[in-house]
Backbone as JSON, one array per atom type, in Angstrom:
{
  "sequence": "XXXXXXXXXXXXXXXXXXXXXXXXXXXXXXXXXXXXXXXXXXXXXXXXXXXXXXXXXXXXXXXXXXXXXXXXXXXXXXXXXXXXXXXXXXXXXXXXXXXXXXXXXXXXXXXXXXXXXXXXXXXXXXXXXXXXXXXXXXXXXXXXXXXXXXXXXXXXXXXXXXXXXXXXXXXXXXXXXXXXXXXXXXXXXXXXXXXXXXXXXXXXXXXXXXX",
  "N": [[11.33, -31.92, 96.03], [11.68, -34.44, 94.66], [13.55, -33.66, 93.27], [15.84, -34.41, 95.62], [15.21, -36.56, 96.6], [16.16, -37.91, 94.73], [18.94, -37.54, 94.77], [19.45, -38.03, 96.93], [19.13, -40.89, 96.55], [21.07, -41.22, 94.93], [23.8, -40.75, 96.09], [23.76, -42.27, 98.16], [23.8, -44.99, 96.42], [26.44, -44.52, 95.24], [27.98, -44.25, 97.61], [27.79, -47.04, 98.52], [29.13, -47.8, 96.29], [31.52, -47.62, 96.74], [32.15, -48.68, 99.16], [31.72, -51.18, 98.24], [33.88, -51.41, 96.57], [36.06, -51.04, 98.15], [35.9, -53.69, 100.1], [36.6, -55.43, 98.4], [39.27, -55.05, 97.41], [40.65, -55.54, 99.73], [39.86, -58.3, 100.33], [41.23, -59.24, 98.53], [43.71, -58.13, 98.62], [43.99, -59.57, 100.96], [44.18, -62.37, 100.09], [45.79, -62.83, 98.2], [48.25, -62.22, 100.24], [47.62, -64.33, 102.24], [48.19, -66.35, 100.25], [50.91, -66.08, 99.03], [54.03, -67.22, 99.15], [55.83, -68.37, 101.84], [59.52, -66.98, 102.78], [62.21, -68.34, 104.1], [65.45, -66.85, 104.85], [67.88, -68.67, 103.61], [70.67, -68.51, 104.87], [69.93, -67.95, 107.46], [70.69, -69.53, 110.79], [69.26, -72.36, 111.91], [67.12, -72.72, 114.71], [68.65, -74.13, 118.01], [67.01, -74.69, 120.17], [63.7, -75.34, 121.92], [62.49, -76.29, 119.08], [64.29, -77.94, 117.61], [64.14, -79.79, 120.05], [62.34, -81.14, 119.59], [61.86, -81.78, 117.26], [64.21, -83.86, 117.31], [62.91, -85.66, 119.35], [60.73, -87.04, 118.16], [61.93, -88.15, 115.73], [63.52, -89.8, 117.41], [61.07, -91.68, 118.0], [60.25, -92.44, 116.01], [62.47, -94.04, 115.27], [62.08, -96.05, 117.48], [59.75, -97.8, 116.56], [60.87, -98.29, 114.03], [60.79, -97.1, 111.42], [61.26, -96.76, 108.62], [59.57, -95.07, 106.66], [58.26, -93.24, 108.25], [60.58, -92.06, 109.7], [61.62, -90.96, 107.4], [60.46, -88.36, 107.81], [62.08, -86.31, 108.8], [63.89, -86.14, 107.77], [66.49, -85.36, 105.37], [64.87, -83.16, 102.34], [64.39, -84.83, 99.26], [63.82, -83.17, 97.3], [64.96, -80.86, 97.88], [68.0, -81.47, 98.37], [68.19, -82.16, 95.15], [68.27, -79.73, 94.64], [70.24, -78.38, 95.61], [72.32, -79.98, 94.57], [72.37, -80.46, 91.67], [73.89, -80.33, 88.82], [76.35, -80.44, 89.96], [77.04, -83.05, 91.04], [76.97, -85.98, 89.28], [73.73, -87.39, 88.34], [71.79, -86.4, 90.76], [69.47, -87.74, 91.95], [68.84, -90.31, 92.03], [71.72, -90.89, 93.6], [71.03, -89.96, 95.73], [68.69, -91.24, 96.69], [69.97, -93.86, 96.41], [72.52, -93.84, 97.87], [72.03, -91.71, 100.07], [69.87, -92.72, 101.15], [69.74, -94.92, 101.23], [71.96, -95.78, 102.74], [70.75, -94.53, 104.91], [68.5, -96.54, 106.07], [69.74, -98.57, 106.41], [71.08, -97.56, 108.94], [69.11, -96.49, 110.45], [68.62, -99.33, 111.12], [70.23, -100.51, 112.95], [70.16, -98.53, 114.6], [68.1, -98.85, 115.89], [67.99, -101.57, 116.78], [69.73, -101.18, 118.86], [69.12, -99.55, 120.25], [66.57, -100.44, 121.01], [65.95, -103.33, 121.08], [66.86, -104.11, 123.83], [65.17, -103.69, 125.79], [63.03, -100.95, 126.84], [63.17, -97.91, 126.13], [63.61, -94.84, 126.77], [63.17, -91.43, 125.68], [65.66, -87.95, 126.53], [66.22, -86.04, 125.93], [68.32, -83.82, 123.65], [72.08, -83.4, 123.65], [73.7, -80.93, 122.22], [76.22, -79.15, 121.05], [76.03, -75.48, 120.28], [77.93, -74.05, 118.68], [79.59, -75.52, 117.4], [78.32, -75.34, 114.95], [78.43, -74.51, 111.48], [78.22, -72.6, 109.02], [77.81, -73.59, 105.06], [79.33, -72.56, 102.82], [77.94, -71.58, 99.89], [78.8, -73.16, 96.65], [80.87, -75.2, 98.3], [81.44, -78.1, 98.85], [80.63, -79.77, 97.3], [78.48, -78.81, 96.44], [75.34, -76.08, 95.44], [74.15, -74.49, 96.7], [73.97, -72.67, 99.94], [74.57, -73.64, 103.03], [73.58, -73.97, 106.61], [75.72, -76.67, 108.89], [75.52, -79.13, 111.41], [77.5, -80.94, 113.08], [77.88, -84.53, 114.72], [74.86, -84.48, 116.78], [73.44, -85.09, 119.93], [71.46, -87.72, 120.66], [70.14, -88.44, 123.65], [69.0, -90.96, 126.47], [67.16, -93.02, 128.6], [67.67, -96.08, 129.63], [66.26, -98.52, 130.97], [67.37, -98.12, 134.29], [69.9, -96.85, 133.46], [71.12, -94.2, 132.14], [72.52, -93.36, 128.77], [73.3, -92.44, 124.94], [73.74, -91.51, 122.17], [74.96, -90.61, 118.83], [73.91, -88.32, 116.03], [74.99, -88.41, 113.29], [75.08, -85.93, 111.37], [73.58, -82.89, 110.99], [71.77, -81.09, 108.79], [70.8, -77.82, 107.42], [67.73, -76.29, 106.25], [65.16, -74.06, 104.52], [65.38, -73.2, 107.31], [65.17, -74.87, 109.09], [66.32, -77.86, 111.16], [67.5, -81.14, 109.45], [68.03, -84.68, 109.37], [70.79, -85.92, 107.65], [72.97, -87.15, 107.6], [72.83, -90.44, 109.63], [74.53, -92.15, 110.97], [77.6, -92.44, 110.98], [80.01, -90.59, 108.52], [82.0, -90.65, 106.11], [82.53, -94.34, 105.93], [83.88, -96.65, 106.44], [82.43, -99.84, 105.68], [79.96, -101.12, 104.1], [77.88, -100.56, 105.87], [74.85, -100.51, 108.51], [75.42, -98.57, 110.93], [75.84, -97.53, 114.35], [76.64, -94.34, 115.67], [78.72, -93.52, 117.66], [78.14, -94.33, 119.97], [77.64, -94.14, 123.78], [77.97, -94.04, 127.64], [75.89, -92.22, 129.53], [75.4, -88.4, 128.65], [77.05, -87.9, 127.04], [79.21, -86.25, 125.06], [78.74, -83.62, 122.49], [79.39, -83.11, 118.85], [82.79, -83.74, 116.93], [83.88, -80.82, 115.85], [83.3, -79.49, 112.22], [83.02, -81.02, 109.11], [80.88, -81.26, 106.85]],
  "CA": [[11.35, -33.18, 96.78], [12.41, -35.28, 93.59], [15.07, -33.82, 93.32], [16.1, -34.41, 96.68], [15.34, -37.79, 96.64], [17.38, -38.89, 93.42], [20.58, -36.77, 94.84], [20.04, -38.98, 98.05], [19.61, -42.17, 96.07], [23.07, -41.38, 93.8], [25.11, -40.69, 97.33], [23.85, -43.76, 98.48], [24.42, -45.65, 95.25], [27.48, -43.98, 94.94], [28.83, -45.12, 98.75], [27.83, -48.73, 98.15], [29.85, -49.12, 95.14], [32.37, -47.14, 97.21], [32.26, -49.9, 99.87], [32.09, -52.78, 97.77], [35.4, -51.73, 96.09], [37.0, -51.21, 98.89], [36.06, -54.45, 100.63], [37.08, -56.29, 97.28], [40.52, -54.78, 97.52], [40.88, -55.74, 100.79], [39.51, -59.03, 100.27], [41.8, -59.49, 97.06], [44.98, -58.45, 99.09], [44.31, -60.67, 102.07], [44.12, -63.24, 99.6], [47.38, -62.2, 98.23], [49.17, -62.06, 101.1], [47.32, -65.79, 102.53], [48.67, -67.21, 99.0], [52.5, -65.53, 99.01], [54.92, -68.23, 99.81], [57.02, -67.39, 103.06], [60.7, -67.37, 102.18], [62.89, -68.53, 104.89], [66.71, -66.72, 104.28], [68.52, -69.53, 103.69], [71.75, -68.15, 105.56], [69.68, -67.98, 108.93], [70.76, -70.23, 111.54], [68.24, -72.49, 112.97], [67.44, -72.45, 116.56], [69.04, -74.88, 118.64], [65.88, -75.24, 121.28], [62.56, -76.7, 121.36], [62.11, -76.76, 117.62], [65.06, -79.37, 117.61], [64.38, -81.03, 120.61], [60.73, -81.37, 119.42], [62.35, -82.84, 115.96], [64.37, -84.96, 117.42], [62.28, -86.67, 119.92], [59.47, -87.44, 117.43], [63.03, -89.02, 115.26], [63.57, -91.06, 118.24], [59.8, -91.9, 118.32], [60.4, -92.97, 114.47], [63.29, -95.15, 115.52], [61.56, -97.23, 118.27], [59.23, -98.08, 115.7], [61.96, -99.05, 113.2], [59.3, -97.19, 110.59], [61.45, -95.74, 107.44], [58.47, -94.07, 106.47], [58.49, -92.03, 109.16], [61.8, -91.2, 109.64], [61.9, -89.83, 106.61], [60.08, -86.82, 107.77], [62.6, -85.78, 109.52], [65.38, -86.43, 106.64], [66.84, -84.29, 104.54], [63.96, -83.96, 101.45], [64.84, -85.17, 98.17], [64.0, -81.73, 96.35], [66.47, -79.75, 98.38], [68.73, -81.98, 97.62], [68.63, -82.16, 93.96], [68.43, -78.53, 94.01], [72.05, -78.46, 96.16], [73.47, -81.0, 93.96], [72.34, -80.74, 90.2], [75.4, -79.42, 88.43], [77.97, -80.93, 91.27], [77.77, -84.4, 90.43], [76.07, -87.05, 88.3], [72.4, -88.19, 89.12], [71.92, -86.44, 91.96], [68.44, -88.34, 92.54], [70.11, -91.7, 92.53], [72.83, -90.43, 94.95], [70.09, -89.39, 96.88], [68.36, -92.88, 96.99], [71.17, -95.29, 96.29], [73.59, -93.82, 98.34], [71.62, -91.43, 101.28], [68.46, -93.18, 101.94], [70.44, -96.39, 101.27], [72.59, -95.7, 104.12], [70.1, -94.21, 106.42], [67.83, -97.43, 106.6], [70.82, -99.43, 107.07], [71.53, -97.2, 110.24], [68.09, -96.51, 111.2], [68.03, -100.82, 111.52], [71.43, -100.6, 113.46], [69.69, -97.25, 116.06], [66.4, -99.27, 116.33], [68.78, -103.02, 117.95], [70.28, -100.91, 120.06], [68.28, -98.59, 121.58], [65.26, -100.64, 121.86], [66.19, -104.64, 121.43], [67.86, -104.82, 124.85], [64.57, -103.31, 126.86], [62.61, -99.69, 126.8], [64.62, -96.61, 126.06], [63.01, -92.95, 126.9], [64.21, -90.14, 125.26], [65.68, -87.58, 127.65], [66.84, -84.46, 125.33], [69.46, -83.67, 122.49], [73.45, -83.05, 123.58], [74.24, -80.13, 121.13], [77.39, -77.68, 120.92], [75.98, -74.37, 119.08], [79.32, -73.36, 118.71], [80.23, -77.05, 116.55], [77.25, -75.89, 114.02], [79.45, -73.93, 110.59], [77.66, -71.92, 107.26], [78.78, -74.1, 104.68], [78.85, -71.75, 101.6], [77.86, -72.35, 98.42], [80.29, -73.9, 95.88], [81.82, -76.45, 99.2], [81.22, -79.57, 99.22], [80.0, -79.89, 95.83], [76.97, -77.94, 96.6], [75.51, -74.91, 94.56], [73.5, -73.25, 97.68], [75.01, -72.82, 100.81], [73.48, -74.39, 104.54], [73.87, -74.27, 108.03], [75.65, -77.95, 109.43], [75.94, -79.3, 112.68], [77.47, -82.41, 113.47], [77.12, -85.21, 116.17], [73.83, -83.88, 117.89], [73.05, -86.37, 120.64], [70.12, -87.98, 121.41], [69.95, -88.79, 125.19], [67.72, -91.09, 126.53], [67.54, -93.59, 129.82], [67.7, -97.23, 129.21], [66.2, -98.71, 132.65], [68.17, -97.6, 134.86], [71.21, -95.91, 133.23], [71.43, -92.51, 130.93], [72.86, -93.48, 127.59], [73.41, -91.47, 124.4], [74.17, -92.21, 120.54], [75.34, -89.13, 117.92], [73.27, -88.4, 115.09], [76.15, -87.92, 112.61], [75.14, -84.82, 110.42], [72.43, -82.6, 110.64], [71.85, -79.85, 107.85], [69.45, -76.63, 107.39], [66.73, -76.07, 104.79], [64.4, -72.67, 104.96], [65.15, -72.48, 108.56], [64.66, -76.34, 109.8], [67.52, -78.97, 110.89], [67.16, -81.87, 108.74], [69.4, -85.77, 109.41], [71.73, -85.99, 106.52], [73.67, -88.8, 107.87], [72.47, -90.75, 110.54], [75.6, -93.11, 110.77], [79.09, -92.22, 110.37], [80.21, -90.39, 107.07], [82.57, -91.88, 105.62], [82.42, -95.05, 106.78], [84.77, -98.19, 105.63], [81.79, -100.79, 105.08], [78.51, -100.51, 103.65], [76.58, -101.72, 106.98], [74.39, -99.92, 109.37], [76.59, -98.28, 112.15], [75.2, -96.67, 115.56], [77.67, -93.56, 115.54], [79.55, -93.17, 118.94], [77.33, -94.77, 121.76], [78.16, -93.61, 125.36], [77.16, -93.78, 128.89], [75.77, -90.81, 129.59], [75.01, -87.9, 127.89], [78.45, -88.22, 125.78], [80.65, -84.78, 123.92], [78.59, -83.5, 120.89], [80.72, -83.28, 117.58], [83.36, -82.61, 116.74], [83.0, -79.96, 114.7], [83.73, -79.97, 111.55], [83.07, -81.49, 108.18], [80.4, -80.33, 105.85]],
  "C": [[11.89, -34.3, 95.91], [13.55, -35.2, 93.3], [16.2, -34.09, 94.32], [16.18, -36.13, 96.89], [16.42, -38.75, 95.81], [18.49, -38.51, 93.4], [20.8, -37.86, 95.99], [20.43, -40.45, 97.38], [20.98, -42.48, 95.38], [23.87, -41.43, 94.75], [25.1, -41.88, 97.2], [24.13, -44.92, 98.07], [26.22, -45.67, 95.58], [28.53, -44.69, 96.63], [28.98, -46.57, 98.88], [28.72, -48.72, 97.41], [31.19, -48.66, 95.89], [32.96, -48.38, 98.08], [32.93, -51.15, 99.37], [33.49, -52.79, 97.42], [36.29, -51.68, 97.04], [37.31, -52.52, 99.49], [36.59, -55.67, 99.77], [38.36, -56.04, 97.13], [41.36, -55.52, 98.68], [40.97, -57.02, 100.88], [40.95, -59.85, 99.14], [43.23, -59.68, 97.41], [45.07, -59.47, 100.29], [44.53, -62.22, 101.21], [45.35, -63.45, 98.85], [48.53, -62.74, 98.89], [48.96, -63.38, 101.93], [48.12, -66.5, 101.39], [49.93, -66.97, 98.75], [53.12, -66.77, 99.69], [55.76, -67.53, 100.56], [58.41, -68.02, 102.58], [61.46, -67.13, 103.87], [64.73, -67.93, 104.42], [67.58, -67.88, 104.7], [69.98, -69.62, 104.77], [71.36, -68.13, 107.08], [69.98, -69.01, 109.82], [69.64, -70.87, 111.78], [68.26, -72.21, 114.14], [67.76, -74.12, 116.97], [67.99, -75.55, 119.92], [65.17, -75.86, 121.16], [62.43, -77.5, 120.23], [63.27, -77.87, 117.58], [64.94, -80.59, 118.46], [63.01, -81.48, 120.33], [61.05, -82.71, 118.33], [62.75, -84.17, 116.42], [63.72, -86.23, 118.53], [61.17, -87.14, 119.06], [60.7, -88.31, 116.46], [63.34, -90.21, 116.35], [62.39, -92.05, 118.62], [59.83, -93.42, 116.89], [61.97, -94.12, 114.78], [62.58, -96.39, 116.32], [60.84, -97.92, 117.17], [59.67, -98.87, 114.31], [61.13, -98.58, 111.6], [60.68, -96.02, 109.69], [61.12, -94.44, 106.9], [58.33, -92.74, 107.13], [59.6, -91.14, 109.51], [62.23, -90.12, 109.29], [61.58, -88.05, 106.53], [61.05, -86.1, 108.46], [64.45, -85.6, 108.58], [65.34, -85.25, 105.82], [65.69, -84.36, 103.22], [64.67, -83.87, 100.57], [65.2, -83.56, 97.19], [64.97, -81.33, 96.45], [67.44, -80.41, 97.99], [69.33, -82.03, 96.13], [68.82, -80.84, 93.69], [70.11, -77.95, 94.41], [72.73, -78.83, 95.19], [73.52, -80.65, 92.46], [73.37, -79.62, 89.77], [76.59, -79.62, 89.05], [78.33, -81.85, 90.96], [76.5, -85.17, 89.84], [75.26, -87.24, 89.25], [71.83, -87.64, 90.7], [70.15, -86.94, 92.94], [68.71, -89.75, 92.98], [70.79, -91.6, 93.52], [71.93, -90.44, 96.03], [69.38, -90.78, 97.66], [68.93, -93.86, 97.42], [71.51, -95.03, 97.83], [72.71, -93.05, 100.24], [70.53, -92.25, 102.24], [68.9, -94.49, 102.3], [71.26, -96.73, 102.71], [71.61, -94.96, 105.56], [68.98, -95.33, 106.73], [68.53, -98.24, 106.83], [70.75, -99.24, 108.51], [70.37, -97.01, 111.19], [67.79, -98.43, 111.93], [68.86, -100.75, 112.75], [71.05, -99.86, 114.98], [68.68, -98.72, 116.45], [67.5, -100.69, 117.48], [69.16, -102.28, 118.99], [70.15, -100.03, 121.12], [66.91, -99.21, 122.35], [64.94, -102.45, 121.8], [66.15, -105.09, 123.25], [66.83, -104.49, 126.23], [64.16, -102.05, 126.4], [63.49, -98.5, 126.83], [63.3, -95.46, 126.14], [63.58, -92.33, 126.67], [64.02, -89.1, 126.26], [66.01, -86.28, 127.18], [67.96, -84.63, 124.34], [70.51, -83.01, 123.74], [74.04, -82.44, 122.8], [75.15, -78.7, 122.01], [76.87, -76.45, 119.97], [76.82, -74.2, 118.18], [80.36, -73.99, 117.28], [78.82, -76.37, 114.99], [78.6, -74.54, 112.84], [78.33, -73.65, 109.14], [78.85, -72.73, 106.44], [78.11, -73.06, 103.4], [78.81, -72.34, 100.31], [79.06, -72.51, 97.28], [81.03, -75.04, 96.75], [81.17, -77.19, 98.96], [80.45, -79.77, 98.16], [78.4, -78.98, 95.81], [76.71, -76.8, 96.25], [74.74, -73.96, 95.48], [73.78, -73.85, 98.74], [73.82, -73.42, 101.98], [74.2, -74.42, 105.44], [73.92, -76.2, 108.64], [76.18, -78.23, 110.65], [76.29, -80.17, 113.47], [77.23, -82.93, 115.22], [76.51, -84.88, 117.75], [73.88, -85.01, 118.46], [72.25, -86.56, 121.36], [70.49, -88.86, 122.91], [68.8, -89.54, 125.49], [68.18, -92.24, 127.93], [66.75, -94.8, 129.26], [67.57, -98.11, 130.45], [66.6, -98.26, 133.04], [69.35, -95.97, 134.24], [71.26, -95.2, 131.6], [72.76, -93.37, 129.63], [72.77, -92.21, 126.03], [74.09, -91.38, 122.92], [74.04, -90.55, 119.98], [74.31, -89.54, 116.37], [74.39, -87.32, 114.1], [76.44, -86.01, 111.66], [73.79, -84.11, 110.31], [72.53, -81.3, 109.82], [71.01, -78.71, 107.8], [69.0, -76.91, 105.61], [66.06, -75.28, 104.86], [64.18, -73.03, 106.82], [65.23, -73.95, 109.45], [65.54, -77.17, 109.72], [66.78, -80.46, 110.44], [68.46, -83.38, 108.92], [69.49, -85.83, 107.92], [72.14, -87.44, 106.3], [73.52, -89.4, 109.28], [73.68, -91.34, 111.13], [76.79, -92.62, 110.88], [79.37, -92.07, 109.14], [81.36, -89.82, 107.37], [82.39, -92.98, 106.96], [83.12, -96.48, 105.92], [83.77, -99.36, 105.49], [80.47, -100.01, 104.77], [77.47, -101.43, 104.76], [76.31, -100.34, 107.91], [75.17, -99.89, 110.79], [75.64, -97.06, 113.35], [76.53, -95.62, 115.76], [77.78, -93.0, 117.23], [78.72, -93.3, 120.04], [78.29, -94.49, 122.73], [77.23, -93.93, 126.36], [76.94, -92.46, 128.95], [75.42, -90.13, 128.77], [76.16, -87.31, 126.56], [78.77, -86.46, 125.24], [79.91, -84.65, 122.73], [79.56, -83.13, 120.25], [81.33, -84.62, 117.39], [83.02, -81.99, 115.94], [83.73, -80.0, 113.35], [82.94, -80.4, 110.35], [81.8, -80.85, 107.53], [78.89, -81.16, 105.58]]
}
């Protein structure tokens, strides 16, 4: 009977620790696999549907508002950027400041007069060509990793009465997500905030083109 007893107690021992290691494995890889950063392949297209028109109506949300701050979530981020640029051209945090952010609160002042000075504007949907969006590969455009760009998307929206429709000059990819580049017109012959190609209506996205 003793011995019977202290063969049962060792199984039983013996399955516990069995258990525990297993559920500590288990435990160890879920924790693992919760903590793994997801890698978006950079070369993937975004999608052209909700996820954009989601973006950009919460961007048009951030315009009425005239709120920088906010905008910016929807801007290209700084990181990606320097990680594009460093090695292409001088400073590319400066560039980034001076020259991008510099010009997109110009233009964000320029969207905000004229969509929402003159009376209430409702956004009504984006005006995008798939077709206009181009893999820009790495090494173009001074850039050392490549991205999906898609120029003048267009935000739609009804202004009392009558359907209206302004281009959002440049939008770019980043793990998977379109990002404004250039809100404005790039190039642009002055250094002033420019509303890029207002229309009645829901206006011609593009052209396609540039980088």
């Amino acid at each position: 009977m003793t011995f019977l007893v202290s063969r049962n107690v060792r199984t039983l021992a013996a399955t516990l620790v069995t258990l525990s290691l297993v559920t500590l494995d288990c435990t160890l890889n879920a924790s693992a696999s919760s903590a793994a950063p997801t890698h978006w392949a950079q070369n993937v297209e975004p999608s052209f549907g909700a996820s954009l028109t989601s973006r950009m109506s919460t961007f048009f949300h951030d315009i009425s508002l005239h709120s920088l701050a906010q905008a910016e979530k929807v801007f290209f981020p700084e990181s990606a950027y320097i990680s594009m640029k460093t090695g292409r051209i001088p400073s590319p945090a400066k560039d980034y400041v001076n020259r991008l952010i510099g010009f997109f609160g110009l233009d964000l002042a320029a969207y905000h007069t004229s969509l929402f000075t003159h009376g209430s504007s409702i956004f009504l949907g984006v005006n995008v060509n798939p077709a206009d969006a181009a893999w820009i590969q790495p090494g173009w455009c001074e850039n050392s990793i490549g991205y999906w760009h898609i120029p003048g998307v267009r935000l739609v929206y009804r202004q009392g009465k009558v359907v209206r429709s302004v281009a959002v000059a440049s939008l770019i990819s980043w793990q998977g997500v379109w990002y404004v580049v250039h809100l404005g017109p790039n190039p642009r012959p002055r250094y002033v905030g420019t509303v890029d190609a207002p229309a009645l209506g829901r206006g011609i996205p593009g052209p396609a083109g540039g980088c």
